[in-house]
Amino acid sequence: MLFRWLSVLGLSFALAWSGTIDPLSGGILLALVVWNSAISLLAISNRRLPYHRAINLFLDLACSLGLYIVTGGVQGAVPWAGILVLLSASVYYELRGAMLAALAVAVTQTGADLIQANGMLDPFPTLVFAGLNLAAGLGLGLVGRGLIQRVRAIYQANLRQSREVEQKLQQAERNRLQAFYDSIETLSSSLNYRVVLESAIDLCTSALGGVDGAAGNMLSAALLFGAQDLQVEAARRFSPRDLRLTFPAVEGVLRAALDSPDPQCIQNPAADP
């Protein structure tokens, strides 16, 4: 879209600089501005017209030919007006499209010069600009092909990366579910309460995202009442000293957890009584 606006800006500047803007050329420029604005809004909303590229090329060819004719043809202010078509074709259809567009511009501009000259045409300037249009089509087509190939390569790389990330997420989810079901199987088949507690901790870790996620680095423990206080029966990432700790659970978050079925959360565990 940027190249279209740059083309219109360049044509407007050239006509203003030469002082040849009249109602006809100004109307054609205004039509280009309105059309570019419309397709810019479509691009912003991620929408396209049916035959979007072909319509743009046809309108560019018509407007560039109109400017070429009303400004005096090959002797006028913008004999290079066909650049508008060549830029669009090189981006939309790469080298082949740019060369076909250059041929169309050369033929239509030569025909316009013949009609305006009433058979008294000096062929040299017309042939020169026809050759320049073909050369510009070749150059812009090569540039457009390289640009599009690079954009496609970046798009394909991003697409592959997205697929790899999605596959990794799916694999992680499958692993999490597998660990979840394995823990359930262990819970239902074991009579050893320590194995059950260990499996329950693993089950909770899996439910929170698995050992490969943030939950894998969390401290976790299962506490049971001993003779009087709560003591650690199973834990993850506890030091040997912490495994020997006991908790009266007469106040603080442990007391709240015993009194309520709701999950409890504290911001500063070190300050909890």
mmCIF file of C-alpha atoms in Angstrom:
data_model
loop_
_atom_site.group_PDB
_atom_site.id
_atom_site.type_symbol
_atom_site.label_atom_id
_atom_site.label_comp_id
_atom_site.label_asym_id
_atom_site.label_seq_id
_atom_site.Cartn_x
_atom_site.Cartn_y
_atom_site.Cartn_z
ATOM 1 C CA MET A 1 0.000 0.000 0.000
ATOM 2 C CA LEU A 2 2.874 2.369 0.721
ATOM 3 C CA PHE A 3 4.170 2.208 -2.863
ATOM 4 C CA ARG A 4 0.774 3.362 -4.170
ATOM 5 C CA TRP A 5 0.775 6.435 -1.958
ATOM 6 C CA LEU A 6 4.374 7.213 -2.885
ATOM 7 C CA SER A 7 3.449 7.000 -6.580
ATOM 8 C CA VAL A 8 0.497 9.377 -6.157
ATOM 9 C CA LEU A 9 2.642 11.749 -4.094
ATOM 10 C CA GLY A 10 5.365 11.731 -6.752
ATOM 11 C CA LEU A 11 2.891 12.429 -9.563
ATOM 12 C CA SER A 12 1.267 15.233 -7.571
ATOM 13 C CA PHE A 13 4.624 16.816 -6.811
ATOM 14 C CA ALA A 14 5.739 16.605 -10.457
ATOM 15 C CA LEU A 15 2.543 18.238 -11.729
ATOM 16 C CA ALA A 16 2.667 20.941 -9.062
ATOM 17 C CA TRP A 17 6.333 21.625 -9.797
ATOM 18 C CA SER A 18 5.650 21.994 -13.520
ATOM 19 C CA GLY A 19 2.534 24.088 -12.916
ATOM 20 C CA THR A 20 0.413 21.878 -15.170
ATOM 21 C CA ILE A 21 -2.297 20.833 -12.718
ATOM 22 C CA ASP A 22 -5.685 21.522 -14.278
ATOM 23 C CA PRO A 23 -9.196 20.240 -13.478
ATOM 24 C CA LEU A 24 -8.657 17.044 -15.480
ATOM 25 C CA SER A 25 -5.310 16.064 -13.973
ATOM 26 C CA GLY A 26 -6.463 17.203 -10.533
ATOM 27 C CA GLY A 27 -9.594 15.074 -10.856
ATOM 28 C CA ILE A 28 -7.539 12.009 -11.778
ATOM 29 C CA LEU A 29 -5.241 12.574 -8.783
ATOM 30 C CA LEU A 30 -8.267 13.029 -6.537
ATOM 31 C CA ALA A 31 -9.735 9.769 -7.826
ATOM 32 C CA LEU A 32 -6.449 8.003 -7.014
ATOM 33 C CA VAL A 33 -6.441 9.454 -3.497
ATOM 34 C CA VAL A 34 -10.048 8.379 -2.905
ATOM 35 C CA TRP A 35 -9.396 4.887 -4.263
ATOM 36 C CA ASN A 36 -6.194 4.459 -2.241
ATOM 37 C CA SER A 37 -8.030 5.598 0.884
ATOM 38 C CA ALA A 38 -10.801 3.062 0.253
ATOM 39 C CA ILE A 39 -8.459 0.104 -0.217
ATOM 40 C CA SER A 40 -6.376 1.278 2.758
ATOM 41 C CA LEU A 41 -9.488 1.022 4.925
ATOM 42 C CA LEU A 42 -10.116 -2.450 3.517
ATOM 43 C CA ALA A 43 -6.543 -3.437 4.353
ATOM 44 C CA ILE A 44 -6.903 -2.120 7.916
ATOM 45 C CA SER A 45 -10.065 -4.213 8.361
ATOM 46 C CA ASN A 46 -8.264 -7.224 6.797
ATOM 47 C CA ARG A 47 -10.696 -7.439 3.893
ATOM 48 C CA ARG A 48 -10.228 -7.665 0.133
ATOM 49 C CA LEU A 49 -12.339 -7.085 -2.947
ATOM 50 C CA PRO A 50 -13.063 -9.886 -5.416
ATOM 51 C CA TYR A 51 -10.275 -9.744 -8.026
ATOM 52 C CA HIS A 52 -8.588 -7.173 -5.783
ATOM 53 C CA ARG A 53 -5.238 -7.137 -7.575
ATOM 54 C CA ALA A 54 -6.697 -7.077 -11.099
ATOM 55 C CA ILE A 55 -9.014 -4.187 -10.214
ATOM 56 C CA ASN A 56 -6.138 -2.186 -8.748
ATOM 57 C CA LEU A 57 -3.962 -2.768 -11.808
ATOM 58 C CA PHE A 58 -6.758 -1.814 -14.221
ATOM 59 C CA LEU A 59 -7.509 1.415 -12.338
ATOM 60 C CA ASP A 60 -3.805 2.255 -12.067
ATOM 61 C CA LEU A 61 -3.400 1.738 -15.805
ATOM 62 C CA ALA A 62 -6.453 3.871 -16.594
ATOM 63 C CA CYS A 63 -5.419 6.702 -14.252
ATOM 64 C CA SER A 64 -1.784 6.704 -15.344
ATOM 65 C CA LEU A 65 -2.810 6.735 -19.006
ATOM 66 C CA GLY A 66 -5.271 9.534 -18.295
ATOM 67 C CA LEU A 67 -2.563 11.615 -16.627
ATOM 68 C CA TYR A 68 -0.184 10.861 -19.495
ATOM 69 C CA ILE A 69 -2.722 12.088 -22.057
ATOM 70 C CA VAL A 70 -4.047 15.210 -20.291
ATOM 71 C CA THR A 71 -0.554 16.444 -19.388
ATOM 72 C CA GLY A 72 0.773 16.302 -22.937
ATOM 73 C CA GLY A 73 1.937 12.753 -23.519
ATOM 74 C CA VAL A 74 5.611 12.075 -24.059
ATOM 75 C CA GLN A 75 6.381 15.809 -24.106
ATOM 76 C CA GLY A 76 4.324 16.491 -20.980
ATOM 77 C CA ALA A 77 5.131 16.798 -17.284
ATOM 78 C CA VAL A 78 4.737 13.131 -16.350
ATOM 79 C CA PRO A 79 5.680 10.845 -19.246
ATOM 80 C CA TRP A 80 6.729 8.376 -16.565
ATOM 81 C CA ALA A 81 3.185 8.131 -15.158
ATOM 82 C CA GLY A 82 3.185 4.405 -15.931
ATOM 83 C CA ILE A 83 5.395 3.856 -12.887
ATOM 84 C CA LEU A 84 2.161 3.658 -10.882
ATOM 85 C CA VAL A 85 1.154 0.513 -12.777
ATOM 86 C CA LEU A 86 4.643 -1.000 -12.725
ATOM 87 C CA LEU A 87 4.983 -0.683 -8.969
ATOM 88 C CA SER A 88 1.619 -2.344 -8.383
ATOM 89 C CA ALA A 89 2.319 -5.156 -10.862
ATOM 90 C CA SER A 90 5.798 -5.865 -9.464
ATOM 91 C CA VAL A 91 4.370 -6.329 -5.963
ATOM 92 C CA TYR A 92 1.221 -8.193 -6.975
ATOM 93 C CA TYR A 93 2.560 -10.433 -9.759
ATOM 94 C CA GLU A 94 6.364 -10.117 -9.458
ATOM 95 C CA LEU A 95 8.526 -10.282 -12.597
ATOM 96 C CA ARG A 96 6.018 -11.678 -15.071
ATOM 97 C CA GLY A 97 3.301 -9.255 -14.025
ATOM 98 C CA ALA A 98 5.679 -6.290 -14.114
ATOM 99 C CA MET A 99 6.826 -7.125 -17.650
ATOM 100 C CA LEU A 100 3.254 -7.563 -18.904
ATOM 101 C CA ALA A 101 2.272 -4.290 -17.233
ATOM 102 C CA ALA A 102 5.284 -2.537 -18.803
ATOM 103 C CA LEU A 103 4.248 -3.840 -22.214
ATOM 104 C CA ALA A 104 0.681 -2.641 -21.661
ATOM 105 C CA VAL A 105 1.919 0.805 -20.602
ATOM 106 C CA ALA A 106 4.243 1.062 -23.591
ATOM 107 C CA VAL A 107 1.522 0.038 -26.051
ATOM 108 C CA THR A 108 -1.198 2.285 -24.622
ATOM 109 C CA GLN A 109 1.080 5.312 -24.328
ATOM 110 C CA THR A 110 2.387 4.827 -27.875
ATOM 111 C CA GLY A 111 -1.188 4.537 -29.124
ATOM 112 C CA ALA A 112 -2.159 7.693 -27.242
ATOM 113 C CA ASP A 113 0.780 9.571 -28.805
ATOM 114 C CA LEU A 114 -0.186 8.390 -32.291
ATOM 115 C CA ILE A 115 -3.777 9.535 -31.832
ATOM 116 C CA GLN A 116 -2.774 12.923 -30.429
ATOM 117 C CA ALA A 117 -0.173 13.521 -33.149
ATOM 118 C CA ASN A 118 -2.584 12.768 -36.008
ATOM 119 C CA GLY A 119 0.053 10.720 -37.797
ATOM 120 C CA MET A 120 2.803 13.375 -37.366
ATOM 121 C CA LEU A 121 4.557 11.646 -34.481
ATOM 122 C CA ASP A 122 8.287 11.847 -33.883
ATOM 123 C CA PRO A 123 8.885 8.203 -32.922
ATOM 124 C CA PHE A 124 12.167 8.693 -31.100
ATOM 125 C CA PRO A 125 10.877 10.081 -27.733
ATOM 126 C CA THR A 126 7.985 7.619 -27.714
ATOM 127 C CA LEU A 127 10.268 4.667 -28.385
ATOM 128 C CA VAL A 128 12.708 5.875 -25.730
ATOM 129 C CA PHE A 129 10.008 5.990 -23.061
ATOM 130 C CA ALA A 130 8.597 2.673 -24.246
ATOM 131 C CA GLY A 131 12.056 1.166 -23.732
ATOM 132 C CA LEU A 132 12.359 2.875 -20.355
ATOM 133 C CA ASN A 133 9.005 1.436 -19.303
ATOM 134 C CA LEU A 134 10.145 -2.053 -20.281
ATOM 135 C CA ALA A 135 13.444 -1.603 -18.455
ATOM 136 C CA ALA A 136 11.641 -0.261 -15.395
ATOM 137 C CA GLY A 137 9.262 -3.222 -15.525
ATOM 138 C CA LEU A 138 12.218 -5.614 -15.617
ATOM 139 C CA GLY A 139 14.021 -3.893 -12.747
ATOM 140 C CA LEU A 140 10.955 -3.487 -10.553
ATOM 141 C CA GLY A 141 9.871 -7.049 -11.333
ATOM 142 C CA LEU A 142 13.206 -8.416 -10.132
ATOM 143 C CA VAL A 143 13.068 -6.272 -7.007
ATOM 144 C CA GLY A 144 9.441 -7.266 -6.401
ATOM 145 C CA ARG A 145 10.245 -10.955 -6.810
ATOM 146 C CA GLY A 146 13.083 -10.736 -4.311
ATOM 147 C CA LEU A 147 10.920 -8.782 -1.869
ATOM 148 C CA ILE A 148 7.986 -11.171 -2.113
ATOM 149 C CA GLN A 149 10.237 -14.206 -1.773
ATOM 150 C CA ARG A 150 11.748 -12.731 1.377
ATOM 151 C CA VAL A 151 8.331 -11.905 2.801
ATOM 152 C CA ARG A 152 7.134 -15.424 2.003
ATOM 153 C CA ALA A 153 10.202 -16.921 3.662
ATOM 154 C CA ILE A 154 9.574 -14.870 6.815
ATOM 155 C CA TYR A 155 5.909 -15.846 6.776
ATOM 156 C CA GLN A 156 6.720 -19.537 6.339
ATOM 157 C CA ALA A 157 9.301 -19.359 9.145
ATOM 158 C CA ASN A 158 6.775 -17.722 11.468
ATOM 159 C CA LEU A 159 4.169 -20.286 10.472
ATOM 160 C CA ARG A 160 6.562 -23.165 11.187
ATOM 161 C CA GLN A 161 7.486 -21.626 14.511
ATOM 162 C CA SER A 162 3.811 -21.240 15.437
ATOM 163 C CA ARG A 163 3.168 -24.873 14.520
ATOM 164 C CA GLU A 164 6.154 -26.026 16.573
ATOM 165 C CA VAL A 165 4.973 -24.032 19.580
ATOM 166 C CA GLU A 166 1.477 -25.443 19.176
ATOM 167 C CA GLN A 167 2.837 -28.984 18.920
ATOM 168 C CA LYS A 168 4.941 -28.464 22.045
ATOM 169 C CA LEU A 169 1.921 -27.155 23.924
ATOM 170 C CA GLN A 170 -0.158 -30.107 22.781
ATOM 171 C CA GLN A 171 2.598 -32.525 23.787
ATOM 172 C CA ALA A 172 2.906 -30.835 27.189
ATOM 173 C CA GLU A 173 -0.853 -31.128 27.652
ATOM 174 C CA ARG A 174 -0.767 -34.809 26.710
ATOM 175 C CA ASN A 175 2.109 -35.381 29.143
ATOM 176 C CA ARG A 176 0.226 -33.543 31.863
ATOM 177 C CA LEU A 177 -2.893 -35.634 31.314
ATOM 178 C CA GLN A 178 -0.827 -38.811 31.245
ATOM 179 C CA ALA A 179 0.820 -37.902 34.550
ATOM 180 C CA PHE A 180 -2.611 -37.023 35.926
ATOM 181 C CA TYR A 181 -4.055 -40.415 34.993
ATOM 182 C CA ASP A 182 -0.953 -42.210 36.270
ATOM 183 C CA SER A 183 -1.362 -40.459 39.621
ATOM 184 C CA ILE A 184 -5.034 -41.430 39.780
ATOM 185 C CA GLU A 185 -4.098 -45.024 39.022
ATOM 186 C CA THR A 186 -1.498 -44.976 41.807
ATOM 187 C CA LEU A 187 -3.971 -43.445 44.244
ATOM 188 C CA SER A 188 -6.562 -46.112 43.515
ATOM 189 C CA SER A 189 -4.154 -49.065 43.621
ATOM 190 C CA SER A 190 -1.915 -48.347 46.622
ATOM 191 C CA LEU A 191 -2.651 -49.070 50.278
ATOM 192 C CA ASN A 192 0.465 -47.253 51.521
ATOM 193 C CA TYR A 193 -0.651 -43.842 52.767
ATOM 194 C CA ARG A 194 2.756 -42.292 52.053
ATOM 195 C CA VAL A 195 2.545 -43.405 48.420
ATOM 196 C CA VAL A 196 -0.953 -41.970 48.305
ATOM 197 C CA LEU A 197 0.266 -38.630 49.684
ATOM 198 C CA GLU A 198 3.201 -38.542 47.251
ATOM 199 C CA SER A 199 0.822 -39.268 44.387
ATOM 200 C CA ALA A 200 -1.574 -36.593 45.598
ATOM 201 C CA ILE A 201 1.220 -34.008 45.505
ATOM 202 C CA ASP A 202 2.189 -35.134 41.996
ATOM 203 C CA LEU A 203 -1.461 -34.977 40.981
ATOM 204 C CA CYS A 204 -1.762 -31.390 42.208
ATOM 205 C CA THR A 205 1.459 -30.450 40.410
ATOM 206 C CA SER A 206 0.115 -31.932 37.173
ATOM 207 C CA ALA A 207 -3.160 -30.058 37.586
ATOM 208 C CA LEU A 208 -1.229 -26.788 37.947
ATOM 209 C CA GLY A 209 0.780 -27.313 34.763
ATOM 210 C CA GLY A 210 3.168 -30.193 35.358
ATOM 211 C CA VAL A 211 6.787 -30.374 36.470
ATOM 212 C CA ASP A 212 7.963 -28.624 33.305
ATOM 213 C CA GLY A 213 5.965 -25.488 34.127
ATOM 214 C CA ALA A 214 6.034 -23.010 36.986
ATOM 215 C CA ALA A 215 4.351 -25.532 39.272
ATOM 216 C CA GLY A 216 7.399 -27.776 38.981
ATOM 217 C CA ASN A 217 9.448 -25.293 41.057
ATOM 218 C CA MET A 218 6.861 -24.806 43.791
ATOM 219 C CA LEU A 219 7.321 -26.032 47.351
ATOM 220 C CA SER A 220 4.598 -28.534 48.167
ATOM 221 C CA ALA A 221 3.801 -30.742 51.126
ATOM 222 C CA ALA A 222 1.133 -32.959 52.627
ATOM 223 C CA LEU A 223 0.611 -32.496 56.398
ATOM 224 C CA LEU A 224 -1.085 -34.921 58.778
ATOM 225 C CA PHE A 225 -1.766 -34.664 62.483
ATOM 226 C CA GLY A 226 0.606 -36.658 64.627
ATOM 227 C CA ALA A 227 0.179 -36.999 68.347
ATOM 228 C CA GLN A 228 -0.831 -33.349 68.621
ATOM 229 C CA ASP A 229 0.639 -31.110 65.905
ATOM 230 C CA LEU A 230 0.659 -31.236 62.117
ATOM 231 C CA GLN A 231 3.767 -32.883 60.727
ATOM 232 C CA VAL A 232 5.168 -33.244 57.222
ATOM 233 C CA GLU A 233 4.394 -36.669 55.785
ATOM 234 C CA ALA A 234 5.304 -36.001 52.122
ATOM 235 C CA ALA A 235 6.919 -33.008 50.455
ATOM 236 C CA ARG A 236 8.660 -31.669 47.387
ATOM 237 C CA ARG A 237 11.748 -29.440 47.533
ATOM 238 C CA PHE A 238 11.842 -29.379 51.347
ATOM 239 C CA SER A 239 15.204 -29.470 53.128
ATOM 240 C CA PRO A 240 15.884 -32.287 55.652
ATOM 241 C CA ARG A 241 15.439 -29.763 58.474
ATOM 242 C CA ASP A 242 12.072 -28.606 57.087
ATOM 243 C CA LEU A 243 10.858 -32.195 56.888
ATOM 244 C CA ARG A 244 11.208 -32.443 60.688
ATOM 245 C CA LEU A 245 9.127 -29.333 61.424
ATOM 246 C CA THR A 246 5.781 -29.570 63.212
ATOM 247 C CA PHE A 247 2.933 -27.052 63.231
ATOM 248 C CA PRO A 248 0.402 -26.519 66.064
ATOM 249 C CA ALA A 249 -2.182 -25.138 63.592
ATOM 250 C CA VAL A 250 -4.014 -23.254 66.331
ATOM 251 C CA GLU A 251 -3.906 -19.961 64.405
ATOM 252 C CA GLY A 252 -2.840 -18.446 61.120
ATOM 253 C CA VAL A 253 -3.360 -19.854 57.667
ATOM 254 C CA LEU A 254 -3.206 -23.500 58.753
ATOM 255 C CA ARG A 255 -6.033 -22.911 61.220
ATOM 256 C CA ALA A 256 -8.006 -21.117 58.522
ATOM 257 C CA ALA A 257 -7.435 -24.031 56.137
ATOM 258 C CA LEU A 258 -8.711 -26.491 58.750
ATOM 259 C CA ASP A 259 -11.810 -24.407 59.461
ATOM 260 C CA SER A 260 -12.743 -23.664 55.820
ATOM 261 C CA PRO A 261 -12.960 -25.784 52.647
ATOM 262 C CA ASP A 262 -11.848 -22.790 50.552
ATOM 263 C CA PRO A 263 -8.229 -22.390 49.353
ATOM 264 C CA GLN A 264 -6.149 -20.083 51.532
ATOM 265 C CA CYS A 265 -3.530 -17.631 50.273
ATOM 266 C CA ILE A 266 -1.084 -15.453 52.227
ATOM 267 C CA GLN A 267 1.399 -12.872 50.929
ATOM 268 C CA ASN A 268 4.081 -13.284 53.603
ATOM 269 C CA PRO A 269 4.357 -16.881 54.873
ATOM 270 C CA ALA A 270 7.327 -16.006 57.105
ATOM 271 C CA ALA A 271 5.113 -13.680 59.166
ATOM 272 C CA ASP A 272 2.281 -16.193 59.568
ATOM 273 C CA PRO A 273 1.919 -17.301 63.214
#
